[in-house]
Amino acid sequence: MKAMTARHYGSPDVLTLETLPRPKPKPGEMLVKVAASSITAADWRTRSADFPGGFALIGRLMFGLFRPRRPVLGMEFAGVVEAVGEKVTAFRPGQRVFGMASAGAHAEYLVIDAKGCIAPTPDTLSDQQAAALPFGTLSALVFFRDLAKLKPGERVAIIGASGGVGTYAVQIAKALGAEVTAVAGPDSQRFLASLGADDCVDYTVTDVSAGPARFDIVFDTVGALRFRDARRMLRKGGRFVPLNFSLCDVLLGLLRGIAPRAKDAPRQVLAVNSDRQEDLQDIARMVERGQITPRIDRIWPLEHLADAYTYVEGRHRRGSVVISVQDLDRAERTAM
């Protein structure tokens, strides 16, 4: 099978097109023929070993001390079940599926646990659209619903609202009943309004952390704020939820947890969401109800994966960057 590999840590130039043996599913697993994948922040951080502050050693111990332990990157995928291993009854060959793997989606075939983060693809979605969903939607859903405990009517500020997570955070916060202020660059204001944001803020003109607006939840998807900045934006009982944080943030959070504080004082919520099959099924249902619409910035063919990584790391995308693993009309390499 064709696969793009990263045999060393480094820039997108380390990515190479290789021919590898097709994997075989073990009992409880299934083989997926991948039609489309995407590039997440976790993908490029793993390839470059650019782990958040203080987590460099921990990251290398997890993903490979001197080189990536799993050279085929890629977490999000969509495609067709090619074969199932013994004891797999929930899925069948020929069924369209999408989901999240720990790695391996930048290849023609992928093996995944049948009880992992995988679900049937909604009939209304193409494979490219389905591959754009899992990482961003799961992050937003779990952080808002389960960690920040968002309630209908609450005011939410989303920092980095036009990116791979922010795009879906706006839609999911609205679906959960929030009033949403979306913060991004000057070229994204019309795009944010199309997602349903109640208010769109251009961060190059307005520093939302220094303004008079107060929010129940501040969700930072890009690491732009520290807690000392975010707390000025929060109402009583408000929650600051950063998607990216450092080891120092964790240690300071532990100290704040044991220090006396007012009952309704703003607080920081630090967590890493798990990727669960039941949550992805919730996402599929929200798509079917029209609450979430995939937003694709660009589509690149697998052999141009390095160019796609370079584009994503520029941090100016609007929506997801999708990788076409199977044949795709080159004319589709435009915004969707």
GROMACS .gro file of C-alpha atoms in nm:
model
  336
    1MET     CA    1   0.000   0.000   0.000
    2LYS     CA    2   0.103   0.363  -0.049
    3ALA     CA    3   0.178   0.557   0.269
    4MET     CA    4   0.344   0.883   0.364
    5THR     CA    5   0.603   0.824   0.637
    6ALA     CA    6   0.808   1.038   0.876
    7ARG     CA    7   1.117   0.836   0.968
    8HIS     CA    8   1.271   1.131   1.153
    9TYR     CA    9   1.145   1.431   1.347
   10GLY     CA   10   1.165   1.758   1.159
   11SER     CA   11   1.005   1.987   0.904
   12PRO     CA   12   0.744   1.869   0.650
   13ASP     CA   13   1.037   1.773   0.425
   14VAL     CA   14   1.089   1.454   0.631
   15LEU     CA   15   0.768   1.312   0.482
   16THR     CA   16   0.829   1.046   0.216
   17LEU     CA   17   0.598   0.839  -0.004
   18GLU     CA   18   0.666   0.469   0.057
   19THR     CA   19   0.519   0.131  -0.032
   20LEU     CA   20   0.445  -0.069   0.283
   21PRO     CA   21   0.283  -0.409   0.347
   22ARG     CA   22  -0.093  -0.393   0.383
   23PRO     CA   23  -0.180  -0.446   0.752
   24LYS     CA   24  -0.403  -0.735   0.862
   25PRO     CA   25  -0.675  -0.706   1.126
   26LYS     CA   26  -0.643  -0.917   1.441
   27PRO     CA   27  -0.946  -1.042   1.639
   28GLY     CA   28  -1.153  -0.742   1.743
   29GLU     CA   29  -1.000  -0.521   1.474
   30MET     CA   30  -1.094  -0.420   1.122
   31LEU     CA   31  -0.915  -0.304   0.810
   32VAL     CA   32  -1.034   0.024   0.662
   33LYS     CA   33  -0.957   0.132   0.306
   34VAL     CA   34  -0.890   0.501   0.365
   35ALA     CA   35  -1.046   0.742   0.116
   36ALA     CA   36  -0.958   1.063   0.297
   37SER     CA   37  -0.767   1.184   0.599
   38SER     CA   38  -0.676   1.527   0.738
   39ILE     CA   39  -0.405   1.709   0.929
   40THR     CA   40  -0.459   1.801   1.293
   41ALA     CA   41  -0.244   2.005   1.530
   42ALA     CA   42  -0.152   1.679   1.703
   43ASP     CA   43  -0.024   1.540   1.371
   44TRP     CA   44   0.219   1.823   1.301
   45ARG     CA   45   0.334   1.844   1.662
   46THR     CA   46   0.413   1.471   1.654
   47ARG     CA   47   0.601   1.497   1.323
   48SER     CA   48   0.811   1.792   1.440
   49ALA     CA   49   0.841   1.689   1.808
   50ASP     CA   50   0.708   2.038   1.886
   51PHE     CA   51   0.531   1.946   2.208
   52PRO     CA   52   0.383   2.217   2.436
   53GLY     CA   53   0.604   2.376   2.701
   54GLY     CA   54   0.745   2.132   2.954
   55PHE     CA   55   0.610   1.825   2.774
   56ALA     CA   56   0.905   1.773   2.535
   57LEU     CA   57   1.049   1.471   2.717
   58ILE     CA   58   0.706   1.326   2.796
   59GLY     CA   59   0.605   1.364   2.431
   60ARG     CA   60   0.916   1.188   2.305
   61LEU     CA   61   0.871   0.906   2.555
   62MET     CA   62   0.515   0.861   2.427
   63PHE     CA   63   0.576   0.897   2.052
   64GLY     CA   64   0.941   0.796   2.013
   65LEU     CA   65   1.256   0.919   2.185
   66PHE     CA   66   1.474   0.976   1.877
   67ARG     CA   67   1.230   0.926   1.587
   68PRO     CA   68   0.853   0.872   1.551
   69ARG     CA   69   0.766   0.528   1.686
   70ARG     CA   70   0.484   0.506   1.431
   71PRO     CA   71   0.617   0.660   1.108
   72VAL     CA   72   0.276   0.678   0.936
   73LEU     CA   73   0.100   0.978   1.088
   74GLY     CA   74  -0.265   1.082   1.053
   75MET     CA   75  -0.545   1.055   1.307
   76GLU     CA   76  -0.867   1.150   1.125
   77PHE     CA   77  -0.994   0.922   0.851
   78ALA     CA   78  -1.294   0.820   0.644
   79GLY     CA   79  -1.333   0.528   0.409
   80VAL     CA   80  -1.480   0.180   0.370
   81VAL     CA   81  -1.443  -0.132   0.584
   82GLU     CA   82  -1.230  -0.368   0.378
   83ALA     CA   83  -1.224  -0.665   0.618
   84VAL     CA   84  -1.308  -0.748   0.979
   85GLY     CA   85  -1.127  -0.969   1.225
   86GLU     CA   86  -1.282  -1.239   1.438
   87LYS     CA   87  -1.543  -1.133   1.694
   88VAL     CA   88  -1.628  -0.809   1.510
   89THR     CA   89  -2.005  -0.787   1.470
   90ALA     CA   90  -2.083  -0.412   1.486
   91PHE     CA   91  -1.933  -0.339   1.142
   92ARG     CA   92  -1.931  -0.520   0.808
   93PRO     CA   93  -1.715  -0.513   0.494
   94GLY     CA   94  -1.831  -0.250   0.247
   95GLN     CA   95  -1.968  -0.019   0.518
   96ARG     CA   96  -1.867   0.350   0.506
   97VAL     CA   97  -1.704   0.465   0.829
   98PHE     CA   98  -1.515   0.760   0.976
   99GLY     CA   99  -1.320   0.811   1.294
  100MET     CA  100  -1.003   0.881   1.489
  101ALA     CA  101  -0.697   0.658   1.511
  102SER     CA  102  -0.386   0.711   1.721
  103ALA     CA  103  -0.187   0.720   1.393
  104GLY     CA  104  -0.170   0.559   1.049
  105ALA     CA  105  -0.437   0.741   0.849
  106HIS     CA  106  -0.196   0.892   0.595
  107ALA     CA  107  -0.196   0.561   0.409
  108GLU     CA  108  -0.423   0.359   0.180
  109TYR     CA  109  -0.517   0.114   0.456
  110LEU     CA  110  -0.557   0.143   0.832
  111VAL     CA  111  -0.624  -0.112   1.107
  112ILE     CA  112  -0.838   0.006   1.399
  113ASP     CA  113  -1.004  -0.153   1.701
  114ALA     CA  114  -1.373  -0.209   1.626
  115LYS     CA  115  -1.454  -0.065   1.971
  116GLY     CA  116  -1.236   0.240   1.910
  117CYS     CA  117  -1.337   0.586   1.794
  118ILE     CA  118  -1.514   0.486   1.473
  119ALA     CA  119  -1.873   0.519   1.354
  120PRO     CA  120  -2.083   0.478   1.037
  121THR     CA  121  -2.050   0.778   0.806
  122PRO     CA  122  -2.372   0.982   0.777
  123ASP     CA  123  -2.525   0.937   0.430
  124THR     CA  124  -2.525   1.312   0.372
  125LEU     CA  125  -2.144   1.336   0.390
  126SER     CA  126  -1.873   1.263   0.137
  127ASP     CA  127  -1.560   1.087   0.262
  128GLN     CA  128  -1.369   1.415   0.241
  129GLN     CA  129  -1.630   1.588   0.457
  130ALA     CA  130  -1.639   1.304   0.710
  131ALA     CA  131  -1.259   1.306   0.744
  132ALA     CA  132  -1.274   1.674   0.837
  133LEU     CA  133  -1.487   1.615   1.145
  134PRO     CA  134  -1.356   1.391   1.426
  135PHE     CA  135  -1.070   1.580   1.593
  136GLY     CA  136  -1.231   1.924   1.602
  137THR     CA  137  -1.584   1.811   1.682
  138LEU     CA  138  -1.482   1.567   1.955
  139SER     CA  139  -1.256   1.825   2.120
  140ALA     CA  140  -1.529   2.090   2.120
  141LEU     CA  141  -1.809   1.857   2.230
  142VAL     CA  142  -1.620   1.701   2.521
  143PHE     CA  143  -1.467   2.027   2.642
  144PHE     CA  144  -1.796   2.218   2.633
  145ARG     CA  145  -2.041   1.948   2.740
  146ASP     CA  146  -1.841   1.739   2.984
  147LEU     CA  147  -1.554   1.954   3.115
  148ALA     CA  148  -1.685   2.312   3.112
  149LYS     CA  149  -2.045   2.199   3.176
  150LEU     CA  150  -2.189   2.454   2.932
  151LYS     CA  151  -2.548   2.553   3.004
  152PRO     CA  152  -2.799   2.698   2.756
  153GLY     CA  153  -2.789   3.078   2.754
  154GLU     CA  154  -2.428   3.107   2.870
  155ARG     CA  155  -2.189   3.342   2.690
  156VAL     CA  156  -1.888   3.174   2.527
  157ALA     CA  157  -1.577   3.331   2.372
  158ILE     CA  158  -1.385   3.109   2.128
  159ILE     CA  159  -1.026   3.213   2.059
  160GLY     CA  160  -0.895   3.087   1.724
  161ALA     CA  161  -1.247   3.032   1.600
  162SER     CA  162  -1.159   2.978   1.233
  163GLY     CA  163  -0.918   2.686   1.281
  164GLY     CA  164  -0.962   2.311   1.274
  165VAL     CA  165  -1.112   2.300   1.625
  166GLY     CA  166  -1.257   2.652   1.645
  167THR     CA  167  -1.473   2.603   1.334
  168TYR     CA  168  -1.660   2.323   1.507
  169ALA     CA  169  -1.646   2.482   1.851
  170VAL     CA  170  -1.863   2.768   1.720
  171GLN     CA  171  -2.120   2.527   1.576
  172ILE     CA  172  -2.130   2.297   1.879
  173ALA     CA  173  -2.151   2.581   2.130
  174LYS     CA  174  -2.448   2.717   1.934
  175ALA     CA  175  -2.607   2.370   1.924
  176LEU     CA  176  -2.573   2.351   2.303
  177GLY     CA  177  -2.755   2.682   2.339
  178ALA     CA  178  -2.469   2.928   2.397
  179GLU     CA  179  -2.431   3.287   2.283
  180VAL     CA  180  -2.102   3.280   2.091
  181THR     CA  181  -1.833   3.543   2.039
  182ALA     CA  182  -1.584   3.415   1.779
  183VAL     CA  183  -1.231   3.561   1.772
  184ALA     CA  184  -1.005   3.525   1.466
  185GLY     CA  185  -0.816   3.727   1.205
  186PRO     CA  186  -0.951   3.995   0.969
  187ASP     CA  187  -1.006   3.760   0.675
  188SER     CA  188  -1.230   3.525   0.874
  189GLN     CA  189  -1.512   3.753   0.988
  190ARG     CA  190  -1.762   3.661   0.716
  191PHE     CA  191  -1.669   3.294   0.757
  192LEU     CA  192  -1.735   3.307   1.133
  193ALA     CA  193  -2.074   3.468   1.077
  194SER     CA  194  -2.163   3.185   0.838
  195LEU     CA  195  -2.091   2.937   1.119
  196GLY     CA  196  -2.357   3.104   1.334
  197ALA     CA  197  -2.142   3.320   1.564
  198ASP     CA  198  -2.344   3.593   1.737
  199ASP     CA  199  -2.047   3.830   1.745
  200CYS     CA  200  -1.723   3.821   1.542
  201VAL     CA  201  -1.407   3.987   1.672
  202ASP     CA  202  -1.094   4.068   1.469
  203TYR     CA  203  -0.806   4.017   1.712
  204THR     CA  204  -0.580   4.250   1.509
  205VAL     CA  205  -0.817   4.537   1.590
  206THR     CA  206  -0.969   4.443   1.927
  207ASP     CA  207  -0.803   4.280   2.228
  208VAL     CA  208  -1.101   4.090   2.363
  209SER     CA  209  -0.915   4.011   2.689
  210ALA     CA  210  -0.888   4.384   2.764
  211GLY     CA  211  -1.246   4.475   2.670
  212PRO     CA  212  -1.556   4.513   2.887
  213ALA     CA  213  -1.731   4.193   2.771
  214ARG     CA  214  -1.760   3.914   3.027
  215PHE     CA  215  -1.812   3.546   2.949
  216ASP     CA  216  -1.911   3.227   3.125
  217ILE     CA  217  -1.660   3.021   2.922
  218VAL     CA  218  -1.346   3.121   2.734
  219PHE     CA  219  -1.230   2.839   2.504
  220ASP     CA  220  -0.878   2.900   2.370
  221THR     CA  221  -0.802   2.665   2.079
  222VAL     CA  222  -0.461   2.813   1.985
  223GLY     CA  223  -0.277   2.891   2.309
  224ALA     CA  224  -0.316   3.268   2.280
  225LEU     CA  225  -0.414   3.337   2.643
  226ARG     CA  226  -0.280   3.266   2.989
  227PHE     CA  227  -0.518   3.223   3.281
  228ARG     CA  228  -0.424   3.565   3.419
  229ASP     CA  229  -0.548   3.718   3.093
  230ALA     CA  230  -0.856   3.502   3.058
  231ARG     CA  231  -0.980   3.555   3.412
  232ARG     CA  232  -1.037   3.925   3.336
  233MET     CA  233  -1.287   3.810   3.071
  234LEU     CA  234  -1.483   3.577   3.301
  235ARG     CA  235  -1.797   3.628   3.502
  236LYS     CA  236  -1.840   3.479   3.847
  237GLY     CA  237  -1.817   3.104   3.817
  238GLY     CA  238  -1.658   3.140   3.473
  239ARG     CA  239  -1.434   2.873   3.322
  240PHE     CA  240  -1.119   2.915   3.116
  241VAL     CA  241  -1.069   2.610   2.895
  242PRO     CA  242  -0.739   2.604   2.701
  243LEU     CA  243  -0.690   2.333   2.439
  244ASN     CA  244  -0.311   2.376   2.465
  245PHE     CA  245  -0.132   2.415   2.796
  246SER     CA  246   0.213   2.369   2.948
  247LEU     CA  247   0.349   2.166   3.237
  248CYS     CA  248   0.378   2.494   3.427
  249ASP     CA  249   0.004   2.549   3.379
  250VAL     CA  250  -0.063   2.206   3.529
  251LEU     CA  251   0.155   2.275   3.833
  252LEU     CA  252   0.000   2.618   3.888
  253GLY     CA  253  -0.344   2.460   3.852
  254LEU     CA  254  -0.262   2.212   4.127
  255LEU     CA  255  -0.151   2.495   4.356
  256ARG     CA  256  -0.470   2.691   4.284
  257GLY     CA  257  -0.671   2.379   4.360
  258ILE     CA  258  -0.540   2.359   4.715
  259ALA     CA  259  -0.538   2.735   4.780
  260PRO     CA  260  -0.847   2.895   4.939
  261ARG     CA  261  -1.070   3.077   4.688
  262ALA     CA  262  -1.416   3.223   4.666
  263LYS     CA  263  -1.689   2.978   4.568
  264ASP     CA  264  -1.772   3.162   4.245
  265ALA     CA  265  -1.415   3.260   4.152
  266PRO     CA  266  -1.318   3.203   3.787
  267ARG     CA  267  -1.129   2.879   3.735
  268GLN     CA  268  -0.915   2.707   3.476
  269VAL     CA  269  -1.012   2.366   3.338
  270LEU     CA  270  -0.715   2.158   3.224
  271ALA     CA  271  -0.780   1.824   3.059
  272VAL     CA  272  -0.715   1.607   2.756
  273ASN     CA  273  -1.030   1.462   2.601
  274SER     CA  274  -1.052   1.093   2.522
  275ASP     CA  275  -1.173   0.979   2.180
  276ARG     CA  276  -1.477   0.760   2.242
  277GLN     CA  277  -1.701   0.579   1.998
  278GLU     CA  278  -2.017   0.697   2.172
  279ASP     CA  279  -1.911   1.062   2.143
  280LEU     CA  280  -1.843   1.019   1.770
  281GLN     CA  281  -2.190   0.867   1.735
  282ASP     CA  282  -2.327   1.182   1.903
  283ILE     CA  283  -2.138   1.388   1.643
  284ALA     CA  284  -2.294   1.183   1.361
  285ARG     CA  285  -2.640   1.250   1.502
  286MET     CA  286  -2.569   1.623   1.526
  287VAL     CA  287  -2.463   1.618   1.160
  288GLU     CA  288  -2.786   1.442   1.065
  289ARG     CA  289  -2.987   1.707   1.255
  290GLY     CA  290  -2.805   1.983   1.066
  291GLN     CA  291  -2.631   2.118   1.377
  292ILE     CA  292  -2.279   2.057   1.242
  293THR     CA  293  -2.162   2.117   0.887
  294PRO     CA  294  -1.809   2.016   0.780
  295ARG     CA  295  -1.596   2.310   0.672
  296ILE     CA  296  -1.301   2.232   0.444
  297ASP     CA  297  -1.038   2.490   0.359
  298ARG     CA  298  -0.841   2.284   0.105
  299ILE     CA  299  -0.800   1.930  -0.023
  300TRP     CA  300  -0.455   1.799  -0.112
  301PRO     CA  301  -0.356   1.463  -0.268
  302LEU     CA  302  -0.158   1.222  -0.048
  303GLU     CA  303   0.164   1.268  -0.241
  304HIS     CA  304   0.155   1.644  -0.161
  305LEU     CA  305   0.122   1.586   0.212
  306ALA     CA  306   0.432   1.795   0.292
  307ASP     CA  307   0.277   2.099   0.122
  308ALA     CA  308  -0.042   2.048   0.322
  309TYR     CA  309   0.151   2.030   0.651
  310THR     CA  310   0.332   2.354   0.564
  311TYR     CA  311  -0.001   2.523   0.498
  312VAL     CA  312  -0.157   2.400   0.825
  313GLU     CA  313   0.141   2.511   1.032
  314GLY     CA  314   0.097   2.863   0.896
  315ARG     CA  315  -0.215   2.878   1.118
  316HIS     CA  316  -0.425   3.077   0.873
  317ARG     CA  317  -0.664   2.807   0.754
  318ARG     CA  318  -1.040   2.840   0.770
  319GLY     CA  319  -1.173   2.496   0.854
  320SER     CA  320  -1.003   2.162   0.796
  321VAL     CA  321  -0.727   2.065   0.556
  322VAL     CA  322  -0.817   1.730   0.404
  323ILE     CA  323  -0.591   1.473   0.240
  324SER     CA  324  -0.733   1.270  -0.048
  325VAL     CA  325  -0.584   0.922  -0.015
  326GLN     CA  326  -0.773   0.764  -0.305
  327ASP     CA  327  -0.815   0.919  -0.650
  328LEU     CA  328  -0.982   1.260  -0.648
  329ASP     CA  329  -1.043   1.505  -0.928
  330ARG     CA  330  -0.767   1.764  -0.886
  331ALA     CA  331  -1.027   2.038  -0.935
  332GLU     CA  332  -1.155   1.959  -0.585
  333ARG     CA  333  -0.844   2.106  -0.426
  334THR     CA  334  -1.027   2.426  -0.337
  335ALA     CA  335  -1.222   2.563  -0.043
  336MET     CA  336  -1.548   2.384   0.032
   0.00000   0.00000   0.00000
